[in-house]
Short mmCIF file of C-alpha atoms and ligand atoms in Angstrom, two decimals:
data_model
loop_
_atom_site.label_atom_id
_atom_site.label_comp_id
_atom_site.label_asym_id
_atom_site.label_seq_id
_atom_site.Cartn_x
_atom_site.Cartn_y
_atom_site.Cartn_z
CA UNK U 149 106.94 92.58 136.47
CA UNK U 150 108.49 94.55 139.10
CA UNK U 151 106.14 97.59 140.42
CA UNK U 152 108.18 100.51 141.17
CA UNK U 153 106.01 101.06 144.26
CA UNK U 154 107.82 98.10 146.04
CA UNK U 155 110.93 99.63 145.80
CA UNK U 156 112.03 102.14 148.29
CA UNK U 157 115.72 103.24 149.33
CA UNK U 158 118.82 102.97 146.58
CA UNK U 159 119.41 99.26 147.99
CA UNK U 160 115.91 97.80 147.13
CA UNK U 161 116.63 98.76 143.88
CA UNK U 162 120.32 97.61 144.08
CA UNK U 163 118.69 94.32 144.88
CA UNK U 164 115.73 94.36 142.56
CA UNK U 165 118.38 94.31 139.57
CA UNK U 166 120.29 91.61 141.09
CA UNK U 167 116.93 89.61 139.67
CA UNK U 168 116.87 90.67 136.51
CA UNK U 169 118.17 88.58 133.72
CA UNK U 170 121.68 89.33 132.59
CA UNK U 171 123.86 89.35 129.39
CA UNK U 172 127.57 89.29 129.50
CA UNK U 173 128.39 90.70 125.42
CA UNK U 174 130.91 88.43 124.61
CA UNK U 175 131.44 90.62 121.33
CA UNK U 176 132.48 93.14 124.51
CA UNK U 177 135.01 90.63 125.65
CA UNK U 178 133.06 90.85 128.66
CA UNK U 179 133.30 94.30 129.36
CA UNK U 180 129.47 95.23 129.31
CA UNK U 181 126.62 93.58 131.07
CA UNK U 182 122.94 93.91 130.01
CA UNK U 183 120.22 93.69 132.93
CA UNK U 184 116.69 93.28 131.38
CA UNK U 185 114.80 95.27 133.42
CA UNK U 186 110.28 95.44 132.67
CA UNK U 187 110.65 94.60 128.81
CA UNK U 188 114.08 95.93 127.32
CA UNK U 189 117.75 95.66 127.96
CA UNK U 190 119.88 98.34 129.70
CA UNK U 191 123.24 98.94 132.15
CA UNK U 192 122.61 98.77 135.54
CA UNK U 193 123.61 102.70 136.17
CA UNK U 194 120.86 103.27 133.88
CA UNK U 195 118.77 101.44 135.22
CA UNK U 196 118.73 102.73 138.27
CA UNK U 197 117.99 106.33 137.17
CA UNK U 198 115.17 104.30 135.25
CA UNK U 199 114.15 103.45 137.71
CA UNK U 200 113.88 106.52 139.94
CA UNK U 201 112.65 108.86 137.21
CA UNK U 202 109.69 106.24 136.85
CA UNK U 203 109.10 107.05 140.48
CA UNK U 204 109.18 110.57 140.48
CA UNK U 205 109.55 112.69 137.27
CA UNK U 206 107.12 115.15 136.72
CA UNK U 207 106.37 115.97 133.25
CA UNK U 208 104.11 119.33 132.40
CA UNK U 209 102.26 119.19 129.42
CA UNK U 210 104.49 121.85 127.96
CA UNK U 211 107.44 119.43 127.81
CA UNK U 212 108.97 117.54 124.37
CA UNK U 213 110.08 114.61 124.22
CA UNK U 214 112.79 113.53 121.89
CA UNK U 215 112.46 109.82 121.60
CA UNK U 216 114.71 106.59 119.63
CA UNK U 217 116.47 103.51 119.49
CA UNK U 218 120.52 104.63 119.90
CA UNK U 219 121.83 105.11 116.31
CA UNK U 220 118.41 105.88 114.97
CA UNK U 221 119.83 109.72 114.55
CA UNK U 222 119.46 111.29 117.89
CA UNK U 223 122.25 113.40 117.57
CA UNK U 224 120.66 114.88 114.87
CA UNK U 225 117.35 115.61 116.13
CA UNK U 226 118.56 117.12 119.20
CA UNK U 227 120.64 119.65 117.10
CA UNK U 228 117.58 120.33 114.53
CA UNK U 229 115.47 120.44 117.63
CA UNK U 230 118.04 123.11 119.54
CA UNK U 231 118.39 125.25 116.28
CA UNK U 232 114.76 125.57 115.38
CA UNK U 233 114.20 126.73 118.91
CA UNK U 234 116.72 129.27 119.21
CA UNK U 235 116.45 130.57 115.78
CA UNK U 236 115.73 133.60 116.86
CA UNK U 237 118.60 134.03 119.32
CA UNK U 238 121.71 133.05 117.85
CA UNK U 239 123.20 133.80 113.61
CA UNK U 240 124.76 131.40 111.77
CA UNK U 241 128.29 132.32 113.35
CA UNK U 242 126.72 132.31 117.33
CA UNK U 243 125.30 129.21 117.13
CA UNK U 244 126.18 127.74 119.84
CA UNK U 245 125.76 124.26 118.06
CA UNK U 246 129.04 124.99 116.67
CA UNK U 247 131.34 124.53 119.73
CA UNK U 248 128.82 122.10 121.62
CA UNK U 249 128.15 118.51 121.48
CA UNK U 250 124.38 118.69 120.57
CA UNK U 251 123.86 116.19 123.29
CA UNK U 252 124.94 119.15 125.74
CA UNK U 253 121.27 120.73 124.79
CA UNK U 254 118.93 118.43 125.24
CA UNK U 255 119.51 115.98 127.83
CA UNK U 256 118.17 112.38 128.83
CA UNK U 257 115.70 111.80 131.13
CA UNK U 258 117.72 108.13 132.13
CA UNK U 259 121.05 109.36 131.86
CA UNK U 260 120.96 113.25 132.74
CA UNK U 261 118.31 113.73 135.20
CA UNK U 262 119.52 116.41 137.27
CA UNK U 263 120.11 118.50 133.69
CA UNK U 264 116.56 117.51 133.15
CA UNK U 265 115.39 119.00 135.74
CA UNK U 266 117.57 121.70 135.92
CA UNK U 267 115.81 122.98 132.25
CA UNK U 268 112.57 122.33 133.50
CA UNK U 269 113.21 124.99 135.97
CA UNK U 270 114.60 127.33 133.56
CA UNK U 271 111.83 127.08 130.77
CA UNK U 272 108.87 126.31 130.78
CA UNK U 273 108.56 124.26 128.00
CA UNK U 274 111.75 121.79 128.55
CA UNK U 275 112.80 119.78 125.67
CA UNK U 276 113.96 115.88 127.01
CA UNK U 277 115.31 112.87 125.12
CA UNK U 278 115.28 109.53 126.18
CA UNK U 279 115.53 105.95 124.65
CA UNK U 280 113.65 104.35 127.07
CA UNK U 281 110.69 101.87 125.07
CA UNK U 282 106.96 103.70 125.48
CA UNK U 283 105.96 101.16 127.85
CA UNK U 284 108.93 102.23 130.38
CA UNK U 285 108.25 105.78 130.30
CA UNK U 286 107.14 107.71 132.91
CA UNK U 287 103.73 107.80 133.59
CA UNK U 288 103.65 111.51 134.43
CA UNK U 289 104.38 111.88 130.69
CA UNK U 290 101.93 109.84 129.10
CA UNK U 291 99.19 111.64 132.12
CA UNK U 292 100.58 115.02 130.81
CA UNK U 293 100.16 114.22 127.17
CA UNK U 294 103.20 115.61 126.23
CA UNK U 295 104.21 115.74 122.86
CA UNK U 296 106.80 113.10 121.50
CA UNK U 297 108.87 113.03 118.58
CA UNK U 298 110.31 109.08 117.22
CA UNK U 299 113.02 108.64 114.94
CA UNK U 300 113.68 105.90 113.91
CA UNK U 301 116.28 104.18 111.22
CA UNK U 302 116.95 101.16 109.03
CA UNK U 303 118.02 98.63 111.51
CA UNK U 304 120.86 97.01 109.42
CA UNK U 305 121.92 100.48 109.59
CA UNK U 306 121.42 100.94 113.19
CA UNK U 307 123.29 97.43 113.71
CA UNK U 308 126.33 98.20 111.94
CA UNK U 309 125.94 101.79 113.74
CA UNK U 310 125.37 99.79 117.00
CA UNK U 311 128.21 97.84 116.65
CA UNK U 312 130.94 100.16 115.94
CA UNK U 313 129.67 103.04 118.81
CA UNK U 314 129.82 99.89 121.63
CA UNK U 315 133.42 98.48 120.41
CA UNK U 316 134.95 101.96 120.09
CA UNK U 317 133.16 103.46 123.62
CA UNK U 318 135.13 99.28 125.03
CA UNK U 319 138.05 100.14 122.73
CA UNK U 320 138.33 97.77 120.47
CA UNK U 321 139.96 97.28 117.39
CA UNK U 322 137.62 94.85 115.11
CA UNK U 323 138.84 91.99 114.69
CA UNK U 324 138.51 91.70 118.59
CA UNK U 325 135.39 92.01 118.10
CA UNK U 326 133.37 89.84 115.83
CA UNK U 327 130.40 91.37 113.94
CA UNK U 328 128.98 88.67 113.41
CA UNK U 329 128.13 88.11 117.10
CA UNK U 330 127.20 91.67 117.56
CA UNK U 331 124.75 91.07 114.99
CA UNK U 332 123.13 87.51 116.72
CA UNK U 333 122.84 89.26 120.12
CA UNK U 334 120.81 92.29 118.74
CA UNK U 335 118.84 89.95 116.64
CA UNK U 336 118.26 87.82 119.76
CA UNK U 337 116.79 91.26 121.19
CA UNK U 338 119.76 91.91 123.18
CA UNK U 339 120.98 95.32 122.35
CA UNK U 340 120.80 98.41 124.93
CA UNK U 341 117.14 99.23 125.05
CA UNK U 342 116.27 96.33 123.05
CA UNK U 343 114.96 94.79 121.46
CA UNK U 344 114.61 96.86 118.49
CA UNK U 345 111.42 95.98 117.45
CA UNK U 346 109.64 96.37 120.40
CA UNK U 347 110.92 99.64 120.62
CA UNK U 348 109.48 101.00 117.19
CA UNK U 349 106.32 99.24 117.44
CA UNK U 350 105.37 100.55 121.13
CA UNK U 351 105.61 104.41 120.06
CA UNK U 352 104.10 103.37 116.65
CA UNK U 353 101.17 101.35 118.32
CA UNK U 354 100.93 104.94 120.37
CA UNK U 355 101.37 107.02 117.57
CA UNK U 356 98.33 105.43 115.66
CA UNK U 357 96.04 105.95 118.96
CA UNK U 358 97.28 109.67 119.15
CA UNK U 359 98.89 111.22 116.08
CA UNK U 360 98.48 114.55 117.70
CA UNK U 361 100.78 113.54 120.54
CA UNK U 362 103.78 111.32 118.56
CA UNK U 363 105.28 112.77 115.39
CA UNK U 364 107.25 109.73 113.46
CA UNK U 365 110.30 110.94 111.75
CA UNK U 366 112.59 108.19 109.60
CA UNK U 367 115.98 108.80 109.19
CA UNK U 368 116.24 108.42 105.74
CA UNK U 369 113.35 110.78 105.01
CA UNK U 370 114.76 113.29 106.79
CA UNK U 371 118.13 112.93 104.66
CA UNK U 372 116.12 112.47 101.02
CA UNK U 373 113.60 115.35 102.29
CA UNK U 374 115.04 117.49 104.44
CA UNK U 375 112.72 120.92 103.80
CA UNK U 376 109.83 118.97 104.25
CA UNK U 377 110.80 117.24 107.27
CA UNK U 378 112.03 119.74 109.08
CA UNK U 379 108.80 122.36 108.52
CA UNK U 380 106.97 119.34 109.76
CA UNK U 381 109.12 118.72 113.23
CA UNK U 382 109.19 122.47 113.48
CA UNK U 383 105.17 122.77 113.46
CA UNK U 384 104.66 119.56 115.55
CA UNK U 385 107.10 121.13 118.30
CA UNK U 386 104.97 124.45 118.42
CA UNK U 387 107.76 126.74 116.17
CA UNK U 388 106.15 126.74 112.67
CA UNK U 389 108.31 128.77 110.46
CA UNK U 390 106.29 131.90 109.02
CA UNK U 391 106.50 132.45 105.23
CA UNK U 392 109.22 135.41 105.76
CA UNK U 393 111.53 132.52 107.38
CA UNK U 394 110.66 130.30 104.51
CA UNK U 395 111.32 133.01 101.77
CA UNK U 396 114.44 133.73 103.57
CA UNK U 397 115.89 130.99 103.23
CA UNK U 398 116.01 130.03 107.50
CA UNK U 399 115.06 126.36 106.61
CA UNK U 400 118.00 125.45 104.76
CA UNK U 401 120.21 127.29 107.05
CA UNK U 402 118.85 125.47 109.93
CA UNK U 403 119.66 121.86 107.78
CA UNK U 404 122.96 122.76 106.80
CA UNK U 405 124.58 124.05 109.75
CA UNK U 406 122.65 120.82 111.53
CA UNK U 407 124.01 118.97 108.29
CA UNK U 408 126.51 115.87 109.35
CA UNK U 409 128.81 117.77 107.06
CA UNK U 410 129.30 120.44 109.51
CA UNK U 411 128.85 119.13 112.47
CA UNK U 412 131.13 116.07 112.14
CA UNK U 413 134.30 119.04 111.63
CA UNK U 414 133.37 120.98 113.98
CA UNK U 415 136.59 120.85 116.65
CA UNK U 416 134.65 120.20 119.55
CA UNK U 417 132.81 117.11 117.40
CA UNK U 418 136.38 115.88 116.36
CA UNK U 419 138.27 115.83 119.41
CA UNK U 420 136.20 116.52 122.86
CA UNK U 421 134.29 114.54 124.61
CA UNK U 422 130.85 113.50 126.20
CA UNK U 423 131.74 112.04 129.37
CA UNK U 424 134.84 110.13 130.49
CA UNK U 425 134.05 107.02 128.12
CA UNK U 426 132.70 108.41 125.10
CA UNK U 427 134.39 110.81 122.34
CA UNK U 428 132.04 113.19 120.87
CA UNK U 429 133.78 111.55 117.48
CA UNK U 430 131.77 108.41 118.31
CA UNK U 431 128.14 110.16 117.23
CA UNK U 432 129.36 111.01 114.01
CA UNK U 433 130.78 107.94 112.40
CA UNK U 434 129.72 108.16 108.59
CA UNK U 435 126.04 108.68 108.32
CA UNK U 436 125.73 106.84 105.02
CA UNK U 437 122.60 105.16 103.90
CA UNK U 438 123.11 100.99 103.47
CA UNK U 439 126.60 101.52 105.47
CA UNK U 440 125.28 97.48 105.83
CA UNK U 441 125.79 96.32 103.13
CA UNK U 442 129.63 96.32 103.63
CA UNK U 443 128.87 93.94 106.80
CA UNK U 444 126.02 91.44 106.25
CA UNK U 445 126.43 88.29 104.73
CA UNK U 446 123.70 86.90 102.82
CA UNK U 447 122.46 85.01 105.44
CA UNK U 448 122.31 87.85 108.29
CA UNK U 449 120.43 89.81 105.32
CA UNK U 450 117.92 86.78 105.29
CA UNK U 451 117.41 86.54 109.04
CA UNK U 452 116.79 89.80 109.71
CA UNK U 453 114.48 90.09 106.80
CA UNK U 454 112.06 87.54 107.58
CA UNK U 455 112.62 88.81 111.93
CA UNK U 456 111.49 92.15 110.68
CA UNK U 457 108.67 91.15 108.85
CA UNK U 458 107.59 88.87 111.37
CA UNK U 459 107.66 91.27 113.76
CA UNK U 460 106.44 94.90 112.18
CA UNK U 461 105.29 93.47 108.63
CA UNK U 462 101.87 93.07 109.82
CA UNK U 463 102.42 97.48 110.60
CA UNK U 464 103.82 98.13 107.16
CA UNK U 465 106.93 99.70 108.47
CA UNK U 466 109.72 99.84 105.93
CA UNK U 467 113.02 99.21 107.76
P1 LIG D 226 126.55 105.94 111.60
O1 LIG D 226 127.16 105.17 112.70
O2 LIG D 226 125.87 105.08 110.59
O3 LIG D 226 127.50 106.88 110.96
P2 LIG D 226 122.55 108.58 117.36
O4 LIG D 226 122.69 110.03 117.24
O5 LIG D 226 121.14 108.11 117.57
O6 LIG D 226 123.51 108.00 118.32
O7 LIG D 226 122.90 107.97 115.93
C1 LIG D 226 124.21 108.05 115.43
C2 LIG D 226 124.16 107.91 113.92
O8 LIG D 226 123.67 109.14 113.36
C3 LIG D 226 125.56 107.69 113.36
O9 LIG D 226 125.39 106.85 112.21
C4 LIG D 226 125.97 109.11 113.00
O10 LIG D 226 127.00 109.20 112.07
C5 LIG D 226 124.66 109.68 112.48
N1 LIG D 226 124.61 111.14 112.55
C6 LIG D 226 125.12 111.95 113.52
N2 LIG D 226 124.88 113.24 113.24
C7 LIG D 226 124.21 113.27 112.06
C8 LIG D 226 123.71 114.33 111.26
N3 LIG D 226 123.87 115.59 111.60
N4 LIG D 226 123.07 114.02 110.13
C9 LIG D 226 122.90 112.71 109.77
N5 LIG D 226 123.37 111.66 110.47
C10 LIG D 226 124.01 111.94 111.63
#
């Protein structure tokens, strides 16, 4: 394993990727390139910030952390996060949720860093997502004990998910890109912060050891349950709603103007954009439950199956 102690200026860490093993996605016709770098896969820009946020990121204990797999429902949990915090400032017509990219709110530590920091400075209780595996984080958060959230999503789901966010961000029309390679490479692990697996099971493992620290929010729960969810991830983040909030009705408001229903129409969801490669459009695809089942073949449903049980059955995780 590379120590991040051995690796000083921008080109020893240039060089220290050069080493790590690499994936061409031919699904990608080529046009992405996986580095693993310590346990999971990622882009090399990424890894580099990885990298230096692993070197010197300071968490305070104060801090959130809003933590998943991509596809798992970040999107959402940054807006739920964003509106339970501001509840106070903004009405159902200020939101500012409503001509922002949730994204825009909370950033990521390995993508973002300088927005990061910049909120640390302005609060002092910054709220930071990242889909970097437990094992990768930062020590300064695991030394803080900050508080994490994890969602986390059927992973036929977050395949199929996976797979269309990649080929739309390259550009490509399906059938120039095969699912049913997309699918072997992410069950081979290979997948950006794959594997999958590994993922859940390090914040689980975690989660078990300190429930006070790591709340575990699925996906699906959140959609069947919303009221219940939500009080929960309100509580665990330090903004329990009081029974005059609950009585008046600030719950469901929160879910339904953080509800895929309005956010996917929003204008600036429809037709702006993140960054110069990725359409806001692309984080709100369809949000449908067993979207899968339009994509896997009997056998993919088989493989995955019996890779998921092998892997998290012995944890009792339903995926
Ligand atoms: P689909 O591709 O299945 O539609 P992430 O935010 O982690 O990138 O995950 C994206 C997935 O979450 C997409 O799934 C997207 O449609 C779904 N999603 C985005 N906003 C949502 C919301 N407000 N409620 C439920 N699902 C949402």
């Amino acid at each position: 394993e590379t120590t991040k102690t051995q690796l000083g200026s921008a080109r020893d860490i240039e060089e220290m990727i050069k080493t790590c093993p690499q994936h061409s996605c031919s699904w990608l016709k080529g046009k992405s390139t996986l580095f693993k770098y310590q346990d999971f896969w990622s882009h090399e820009v990424i890894i580099k910030k990885v990298v230096s946020a692993q070197q010197s990121f300071k968490a305070r204990p104060t801090d959130v952390f809003l933590c998943s797999y991509p596809k798992s429902g970040t999107t959402w949990l940054k807006a739920l996060v964003f509106a339970i915090v501001t509840r106070e400032k903004f009405d159902e017509s200020s939101n500012p949720l409503l001509t922002n990219l949730p994204h825009n709110f909370i950033p990521f530590l390995e993508i973002q860093p300088e927005q990061v920091v910049a909120s640390q400075e302005n609060s002092s209780f910054a709220h930071v997502a990242t889909h970097l595996p437990y094992n990768s984080l930062p020590k300064s958060i695991l030394a803080s004990n900050c508080k994490m959230v994890y969602v986390y999503r059927n992973v036929k789901d977050v395949i199929v998910s996976y797979y269309h966010f990649m080929r739309e961000v390259f550009k490509l029309p399906m059938e120039d890109a095969p699912f049913e390679e997309a699918f072997d490479e992410f069950y081979h692990g290979i997948s950006g912060y794959g594997p999958y697996w590994d993922h859940i099971l390090g914040y689980w493992k975690e989660s078990k050891e300190r429930p006070e620290i790591i709340l575990f929010l699925k996906y699906e729960d959140l959609k069947k349950e919303p009221t219940i969810n939500v009080k929960k991830l309100a509580e665990f983040i330090g903004y329990p709603f009081t029974i005059e909030e609950e009585k008046a009705g600030v719950i469901e408001s929160i879910i339904k103007l953080c509800s895929f229903e309005n956010l996917s129409n929003l204008e600036v969801n429809k037709n702006g954009y993140a960054n110069e490669m990725i359409e806001n459009r692309l984080f709100f695809r369809k949000a449908k439950d067993e979207d899968w089942k339009n994509y896997f073949t009997d056998e993919m449903i088989e493989k995955i199956d019996n890779l998921i049980y092998e892997k998290l059955g012995a944890i009792g995780l339903v995926l």
